[in-house]
mmCIF file of C-alpha atoms in Angstrom:
data_model
loop_
_atom_site.group_PDB
_atom_site.id
_atom_site.type_symbol
_atom_site.label_atom_id
_atom_site.label_comp_id
_atom_site.label_asym_id
_atom_site.label_seq_id
_atom_site.Cartn_x
_atom_site.Cartn_y
_atom_site.Cartn_z
ATOM 1 C CA UNK A 1 16.988 -21.035 28.043
ATOM 2 C CA UNK A 2 18.655 -24.345 28.781
ATOM 3 C CA UNK A 3 22.152 -25.031 27.489
ATOM 4 C CA UNK A 4 22.062 -25.968 23.791
ATOM 5 C CA UNK A 5 24.529 -27.076 21.131
ATOM 6 C CA UNK A 6 26.781 -24.464 19.611
ATOM 7 C CA UNK A 7 25.176 -24.716 16.156
ATOM 8 C CA UNK A 8 21.733 -24.076 17.635
ATOM 9 C CA UNK A 9 23.126 -21.234 19.732
ATOM 10 C CA UNK A 10 24.612 -19.509 16.695
ATOM 11 C CA UNK A 11 21.357 -19.919 14.766
ATOM 12 C CA UNK A 12 19.349 -18.418 17.629
ATOM 13 C CA UNK A 13 21.822 -15.542 18.067
ATOM 14 C CA UNK A 14 21.672 -14.776 14.346
ATOM 15 C CA UNK A 15 17.879 -14.665 14.383
ATOM 16 C CA UNK A 16 17.923 -12.473 17.493
ATOM 17 C CA UNK A 17 20.301 -9.978 15.860
ATOM 18 C CA UNK A 18 18.412 -9.855 12.557
ATOM 19 C CA UNK A 19 15.171 -9.060 14.368
ATOM 20 C CA UNK A 20 16.789 -6.203 16.315
ATOM 21 C CA UNK A 21 18.787 -4.058 13.870
ATOM 22 C CA UNK A 22 20.684 -1.085 15.325
ATOM 23 C CA UNK A 23 20.025 -2.261 18.894
ATOM 24 C CA UNK A 24 23.004 -2.624 21.239
ATOM 25 C CA UNK A 25 22.774 -6.024 22.929
ATOM 26 C CA UNK A 26 25.075 -6.683 25.923
ATOM 27 C CA UNK A 27 27.220 -9.799 25.742
ATOM 28 C CA UNK A 28 25.926 -10.698 29.191
ATOM 29 C CA UNK A 29 22.450 -11.089 27.642
ATOM 30 C CA UNK A 30 23.644 -13.880 25.366
ATOM 31 C CA UNK A 31 25.889 -15.387 28.058
ATOM 32 C CA UNK A 32 22.956 -15.686 30.458
ATOM 33 C CA UNK A 33 20.533 -16.759 27.720
ATOM 34 C CA UNK A 34 22.691 -19.752 26.739
ATOM 35 C CA UNK A 35 24.490 -20.331 30.061
ATOM 36 C CA UNK A 36 27.790 -19.833 28.269
ATOM 37 C CA UNK A 37 31.017 -17.944 28.933
ATOM 38 C CA UNK A 38 31.488 -14.536 27.306
ATOM 39 C CA UNK A 39 34.563 -15.867 25.527
ATOM 40 C CA UNK A 40 32.421 -18.507 23.823
ATOM 41 C CA UNK A 41 29.817 -15.902 22.887
ATOM 42 C CA UNK A 42 32.527 -13.687 21.377
ATOM 43 C CA UNK A 43 33.749 -16.573 19.237
ATOM 44 C CA UNK A 44 30.205 -17.243 18.033
ATOM 45 C CA UNK A 45 29.704 -13.581 17.174
ATOM 46 C CA UNK A 46 32.887 -13.590 15.123
ATOM 47 C CA UNK A 47 31.502 -16.460 13.038
ATOM 48 C CA UNK A 48 28.211 -14.609 12.547
ATOM 49 C CA UNK A 49 30.081 -11.434 11.619
ATOM 50 C CA UNK A 50 32.060 -13.216 8.916
ATOM 51 C CA UNK A 51 28.898 -14.751 7.438
ATOM 52 C CA UNK A 52 27.073 -11.406 7.439
ATOM 53 C CA UNK A 53 29.952 -9.743 5.595
ATOM 54 C CA UNK A 54 30.369 -12.654 3.168
ATOM 55 C CA UNK A 55 26.661 -12.712 2.272
ATOM 56 C CA UNK A 56 26.293 -8.919 2.203
ATOM 57 C CA UNK A 57 23.759 -8.863 5.048
ATOM 58 C CA UNK A 58 25.474 -6.021 6.882
ATOM 59 C CA UNK A 59 28.027 -5.750 9.638
ATOM 60 C CA UNK A 60 28.302 -6.696 13.286
ATOM 61 C CA UNK A 61 29.840 -4.034 15.495
ATOM 62 C CA UNK A 62 31.231 -4.899 18.895
ATOM 63 C CA UNK A 63 31.541 -2.141 21.481
ATOM 64 C CA UNK A 64 33.993 -2.920 24.312
ATOM 65 C CA UNK A 65 33.577 -1.983 27.955
ATOM 66 C CA UNK A 66 31.019 -2.478 30.683
ATOM 67 C CA UNK A 67 28.362 -0.581 28.714
ATOM 68 C CA UNK A 68 29.297 -2.263 25.451
ATOM 69 C CA UNK A 69 27.849 -5.140 23.507
ATOM 70 C CA UNK A 70 27.112 -6.073 19.913
ATOM 71 C CA UNK A 71 24.979 -4.305 17.329
ATOM 72 C CA UNK A 72 23.758 -5.512 13.933
ATOM 73 C CA UNK A 73 23.983 -2.803 11.236
ATOM 74 C CA UNK A 74 22.000 -3.691 8.082
ATOM 75 C CA UNK A 75 23.878 -2.816 4.912
ATOM 76 C CA UNK A 76 23.733 -3.769 1.278
ATOM 77 C CA UNK A 77 26.371 -3.988 -1.431
ATOM 78 C CA UNK A 78 26.190 -1.911 -4.604
ATOM 79 C CA UNK A 79 25.859 -5.090 -6.651
ATOM 80 C CA UNK A 80 22.910 -6.433 -4.660
ATOM 81 C CA UNK A 81 21.255 -3.027 -4.606
ATOM 82 C CA UNK A 82 21.539 -2.745 -8.384
ATOM 83 C CA UNK A 83 20.221 -6.289 -8.807
ATOM 84 C CA UNK A 84 17.091 -5.567 -6.753
ATOM 85 C CA UNK A 85 16.295 -2.241 -8.407
ATOM 86 C CA UNK A 86 16.973 -3.587 -11.919
ATOM 87 C CA UNK A 87 14.400 -6.296 -11.239
ATOM 88 C CA UNK A 88 11.854 -3.594 -10.442
ATOM 89 C CA UNK A 89 12.864 -1.590 -13.522
ATOM 90 C CA UNK A 90 11.910 -4.458 -15.783
ATOM 91 C CA UNK A 91 8.431 -4.591 -14.295
ATOM 92 C CA UNK A 92 7.887 -0.833 -14.193
ATOM 93 C CA UNK A 93 8.874 -0.478 -17.868
ATOM 94 C CA UNK A 94 5.574 -2.051 -18.901
ATOM 95 C CA UNK A 95 3.669 0.637 -20.912
ATOM 96 C CA UNK A 96 0.358 -0.454 -19.389
ATOM 97 C CA UNK A 97 1.545 1.144 -16.126
ATOM 98 C CA UNK A 98 1.263 4.656 -17.548
ATOM 99 C CA UNK A 99 -1.194 6.906 -15.735
ATOM 100 C CA UNK A 100 -2.489 10.385 -16.683
ATOM 101 C CA UNK A 101 -0.046 13.143 -15.772
ATOM 102 C CA UNK A 102 3.038 11.071 -16.512
ATOM 103 C CA UNK A 103 2.831 8.910 -13.383
ATOM 104 C CA UNK A 104 3.548 5.217 -13.068
ATOM 105 C CA UNK A 105 1.320 2.647 -11.430
ATOM 106 C CA UNK A 106 3.473 1.242 -8.591
ATOM 107 C CA UNK A 107 0.958 0.199 -5.951
ATOM 108 C CA UNK A 108 1.420 -3.513 -6.620
ATOM 109 C CA UNK A 109 5.122 -3.214 -5.754
ATOM 110 C CA UNK A 110 4.481 -1.033 -2.717
ATOM 111 C CA UNK A 111 1.940 -3.563 -1.428
ATOM 112 C CA UNK A 112 4.366 -6.506 -1.515
ATOM 113 C CA UNK A 113 6.532 -6.926 1.619
ATOM 114 C CA UNK A 114 9.248 -8.629 -0.426
ATOM 115 C CA UNK A 115 9.933 -5.485 -2.463
ATOM 116 C CA UNK A 116 9.178 -2.961 0.262
ATOM 117 C CA UNK A 117 11.601 -4.612 2.701
ATOM 118 C CA UNK A 118 14.331 -4.576 0.072
ATOM 119 C CA UNK A 119 13.784 -0.872 -0.573
ATOM 120 C CA UNK A 120 13.733 -0.116 3.140
ATOM 121 C CA UNK A 121 17.070 -1.864 3.588
ATOM 122 C CA UNK A 122 18.579 0.137 0.727
ATOM 123 C CA UNK A 123 17.388 3.475 2.134
ATOM 124 C CA UNK A 124 18.352 2.657 5.716
ATOM 125 C CA UNK A 125 21.846 1.465 4.779
ATOM 126 C CA UNK A 126 22.614 4.940 3.418
ATOM 127 C CA UNK A 127 22.032 6.537 6.811
ATOM 128 C CA UNK A 128 23.141 3.975 9.389
ATOM 129 C CA UNK A 129 25.795 6.322 10.785
ATOM 130 C CA UNK A 130 23.682 9.492 10.812
ATOM 131 C CA UNK A 131 21.910 8.912 14.150
ATOM 132 C CA UNK A 132 18.429 9.307 12.642
ATOM 133 C CA UNK A 133 15.653 10.002 15.178
ATOM 134 C CA UNK A 134 12.618 9.664 12.889
ATOM 135 C CA UNK A 135 11.606 8.619 9.387
ATOM 136 C CA UNK A 136 8.988 10.935 7.876
ATOM 137 C CA UNK A 137 6.587 10.504 4.972
ATOM 138 C CA UNK A 138 3.267 11.925 3.829
ATOM 139 C CA UNK A 139 0.142 9.814 3.539
ATOM 140 C CA UNK A 140 -0.424 7.473 1.826
ATOM 141 C CA UNK A 141 1.725 5.618 -0.727
ATOM 142 C CA UNK A 142 5.015 6.417 0.975
ATOM 143 C CA UNK A 143 3.931 4.815 4.248
ATOM 144 C CA UNK A 144 5.077 1.220 3.464
ATOM 145 C CA UNK A 145 8.512 2.502 2.378
ATOM 146 C CA UNK A 146 8.843 4.648 5.499
ATOM 147 C CA UNK A 147 7.976 1.782 7.840
ATOM 148 C CA UNK A 148 10.378 -0.611 6.121
ATOM 149 C CA UNK A 149 13.183 1.955 6.357
ATOM 150 C CA UNK A 150 12.386 2.757 9.979
ATOM 151 C CA UNK A 151 12.375 -0.938 10.871
ATOM 152 C CA UNK A 152 16.021 -1.300 9.812
ATOM 153 C CA UNK A 153 17.008 1.971 11.493
ATOM 154 C CA UNK A 154 14.966 1.054 14.595
ATOM 155 C CA UNK A 155 13.323 4.493 14.837
ATOM 156 C CA UNK A 156 9.696 5.744 14.861
ATOM 157 C CA UNK A 157 7.760 6.772 11.752
ATOM 158 C CA UNK A 158 6.109 10.184 11.389
ATOM 159 C CA UNK A 159 3.169 10.382 8.993
ATOM 160 C CA UNK A 160 2.263 13.848 7.765
ATOM 161 C CA UNK A 161 -1.486 14.206 7.253
ATOM 162 C CA UNK A 162 -3.288 16.160 4.580
ATOM 163 C CA UNK A 163 -6.095 16.975 6.991
ATOM 164 C CA UNK A 164 -6.538 17.448 10.738
ATOM 165 C CA UNK A 165 -7.722 14.566 12.913
ATOM 166 C CA UNK A 166 -9.164 14.792 16.384
ATOM 167 C CA UNK A 167 -7.074 11.823 17.492
ATOM 168 C CA UNK A 168 -3.859 13.706 16.658
ATOM 169 C CA UNK A 169 -4.456 16.409 19.275
ATOM 170 C CA UNK A 170 -2.930 19.829 18.686
ATOM 171 C CA UNK A 171 -1.282 20.059 15.259
ATOM 172 C CA UNK A 172 1.048 22.280 13.276
ATOM 173 C CA UNK A 173 -0.254 22.985 9.760
ATOM 174 C CA UNK A 174 1.315 24.682 6.768
ATOM 175 C CA UNK A 175 0.246 25.444 3.209
ATOM 176 C CA UNK A 176 2.374 24.249 0.327
ATOM 177 C CA UNK A 177 2.175 24.288 -3.455
ATOM 178 C CA UNK A 178 1.837 20.909 -5.119
ATOM 179 C CA UNK A 179 4.541 20.597 -7.749
ATOM 180 C CA UNK A 180 2.276 18.795 -10.206
ATOM 181 C CA UNK A 181 -1.071 20.553 -9.865
ATOM 182 C CA UNK A 182 0.202 23.953 -8.669
ATOM 183 C CA UNK A 183 -2.644 23.983 -6.167
ATOM 184 C CA UNK A 184 -2.224 25.262 -2.655
ATOM 185 C CA UNK A 185 -2.684 22.361 -0.259
ATOM 186 C CA UNK A 186 -2.332 21.803 3.465
ATOM 187 C CA UNK A 187 -0.297 19.302 5.471
ATOM 188 C CA UNK A 188 -0.348 18.807 9.237
ATOM 189 C CA UNK A 189 1.672 17.103 11.941
ATOM 190 C CA UNK A 190 0.784 16.487 15.557
ATOM 191 C CA UNK A 191 2.802 18.566 18.018
ATOM 192 C CA UNK A 192 3.299 15.379 20.048
ATOM 193 C CA UNK A 193 4.549 13.458 17.037
ATOM 194 C CA UNK A 194 7.995 15.005 16.787
ATOM 195 C CA UNK A 195 10.475 16.321 19.331
ATOM 196 C CA UNK A 196 12.209 19.579 18.542
ATOM 197 C CA UNK A 197 15.765 19.504 17.149
ATOM 198 C CA UNK A 198 15.341 15.912 15.915
ATOM 199 C CA UNK A 199 17.209 14.412 12.963
ATOM 200 C CA UNK A 200 14.742 13.307 10.309
ATOM 201 C CA UNK A 201 14.996 11.189 7.167
ATOM 202 C CA UNK A 202 12.278 11.931 4.577
ATOM 203 C CA UNK A 203 11.021 9.029 2.439
ATOM 204 C CA UNK A 204 8.520 9.225 -0.427
ATOM 205 C CA UNK A 205 7.433 7.046 -3.315
ATOM 206 C CA UNK A 206 7.441 9.538 -6.209
ATOM 207 C CA UNK A 207 8.835 12.991 -6.919
ATOM 208 C CA UNK A 208 8.307 15.269 -9.866
ATOM 209 C CA UNK A 209 8.912 18.941 -9.057
ATOM 210 C CA UNK A 210 9.296 18.196 -5.345
ATOM 211 C CA UNK A 211 6.428 20.281 -3.962
ATOM 212 C CA UNK A 212 5.343 17.718 -1.384
ATOM 213 C CA UNK A 213 8.884 17.140 -0.153
ATOM 214 C CA UNK A 214 9.450 20.890 0.044
ATOM 215 C CA UNK A 215 6.298 21.107 2.142
ATOM 216 C CA UNK A 216 7.587 18.457 4.559
ATOM 217 C CA UNK A 217 10.878 20.308 4.875
ATOM 218 C CA UNK A 218 9.060 23.559 5.655
ATOM 219 C CA UNK A 219 6.898 21.756 8.196
ATOM 220 C CA UNK A 220 10.005 20.375 9.909
ATOM 221 C CA UNK A 221 11.333 23.901 10.305
ATOM 222 C CA UNK A 222 8.395 24.561 12.632
ATOM 223 C CA UNK A 223 9.862 21.872 14.897
ATOM 224 C CA UNK A 224 13.451 23.120 14.490
ATOM 225 C CA UNK A 225 14.264 19.687 13.079
ATOM 226 C CA UNK A 226 17.234 18.794 10.897
ATOM 227 C CA UNK A 227 16.578 17.052 7.570
ATOM 228 C CA UNK A 228 19.417 14.536 7.365
ATOM 229 C CA UNK A 229 18.402 13.154 3.985
ATOM 230 C CA UNK A 230 15.621 12.727 1.443
ATOM 231 C CA UNK A 231 14.987 9.553 -0.583
ATOM 232 C CA UNK A 232 12.405 8.616 -3.197
ATOM 233 C CA UNK A 233 11.712 5.428 -5.066
ATOM 234 C CA UNK A 234 11.042 7.143 -8.422
ATOM 235 C CA UNK A 235 12.234 10.547 -9.560
ATOM 236 C CA UNK A 236 10.572 11.929 -12.677
ATOM 237 C CA UNK A 237 12.262 14.411 -14.976
ATOM 238 C CA UNK A 238 10.280 17.627 -14.993
ATOM 239 C CA UNK A 239 10.358 20.739 -17.124
ATOM 240 C CA UNK A 240 9.420 22.693 -14.016
ATOM 241 C CA UNK A 241 12.014 24.100 -11.661
ATOM 242 C CA UNK A 242 12.868 21.681 -8.872
ATOM 243 C CA UNK A 243 11.814 22.866 -5.435
ATOM 244 C CA UNK A 244 14.307 20.623 -3.604
ATOM 245 C CA UNK A 245 17.901 19.530 -4.123
ATOM 246 C CA UNK A 246 20.014 16.515 -3.169
ATOM 247 C CA UNK A 247 17.153 14.000 -3.299
ATOM 248 C CA UNK A 248 18.369 10.399 -3.612
ATOM 249 C CA UNK A 249 16.409 8.311 -6.121
ATOM 250 C CA UNK A 250 16.503 4.599 -6.901
ATOM 251 C CA UNK A 251 14.724 4.897 -10.251
ATOM 252 C CA UNK A 252 14.657 7.758 -12.733
ATOM 253 C CA UNK A 253 11.718 8.257 -15.086
ATOM 254 C CA UNK A 254 13.217 10.134 -18.035
ATOM 255 C CA UNK A 255 10.500 10.234 -20.641
ATOM 256 C CA UNK A 256 6.834 9.319 -20.870
ATOM 257 C CA UNK A 257 4.862 9.278 -24.122
ATOM 258 C CA UNK A 258 1.249 8.692 -23.169
ATOM 259 C CA UNK A 259 0.008 8.739 -26.766
ATOM 260 C CA UNK A 260 2.445 6.100 -28.034
ATOM 261 C CA UNK A 261 2.624 4.287 -24.679
ATOM 262 C CA UNK A 262 6.383 4.565 -24.278
ATOM 263 C CA UNK A 263 8.413 4.716 -21.077
ATOM 264 C CA UNK A 264 12.087 5.589 -20.768
ATOM 265 C CA UNK A 265 13.224 4.549 -17.319
ATOM 266 C CA UNK A 266 16.643 3.881 -15.793
ATOM 267 C CA UNK A 267 18.535 3.494 -12.526
ATOM 268 C CA UNK A 268 18.344 6.535 -10.260
ATOM 269 C CA UNK A 269 21.041 8.944 -9.140
ATOM 270 C CA UNK A 270 21.982 6.755 -6.154
ATOM 271 C CA UNK A 271 23.931 4.448 -8.432
ATOM 272 C CA UNK A 272 25.855 7.286 -10.041
ATOM 273 C CA UNK A 273 26.869 8.476 -6.572
ATOM 274 C CA UNK A 274 27.773 5.004 -5.322
ATOM 275 C CA UNK A 275 29.769 4.143 -8.419
ATOM 276 C CA UNK A 276 31.606 7.450 -8.063
ATOM 277 C CA UNK A 277 32.518 6.526 -4.494
ATOM 278 C CA UNK A 278 33.717 3.038 -5.487
ATOM 279 C CA UNK A 279 35.629 4.153 -8.604
#
């Protein structure tokens, strides 16, 4: 790239960093790209860092040394996180969203990149320092959330299938009990899809008793993988015994009255934990 004005250089650097979250970029890359001295690049990065922190976009980490560089870490403030989720709460509180079995219709939110990207940034910001290797979900509604989260973490997505596919090659399959229907079901994962001893973040859209998440955890044991965390968009209160613990939720569905079309919904346990940390 030919030498450009400083304002244009900073704009291009910002765009480059935003498109490559959690990727270490050597300072020499920017110096050569703009035909500028490293000292000038460092000054530009300091300006970008201050703007990112001021606007709550995340942080810019600089690693010194020959193998060092700069890395953009997406993060979100508690206030912005609460603002985004509260906006969704207002829409999800509509009684017409009630479905049989006490579920909520959420597909319109999960099909909109605007909302999915926000949720992915929230989930990813909780695990930026955990050295995640993969984000896992089960087909199908959790897939958009998993990809959005993985994009910010810059890691691959693993999709657990409910049936075997020839294109997956050799697979590992387990039986699990669905928390809602109590039926024995099967989930599978390609042997080539996950390296042993990996660190995995599980993402799903909805949890009631936690049968599906428990199944994914059991499946990961077959790969000797470590479950670093589990996040769901909506957690529903259930009279049944929970099959999993320590699941982070953004929204909590407390009560559903199908007959009278009433929904009692509130912010999830994430906000209780975050407020406890900041208090």
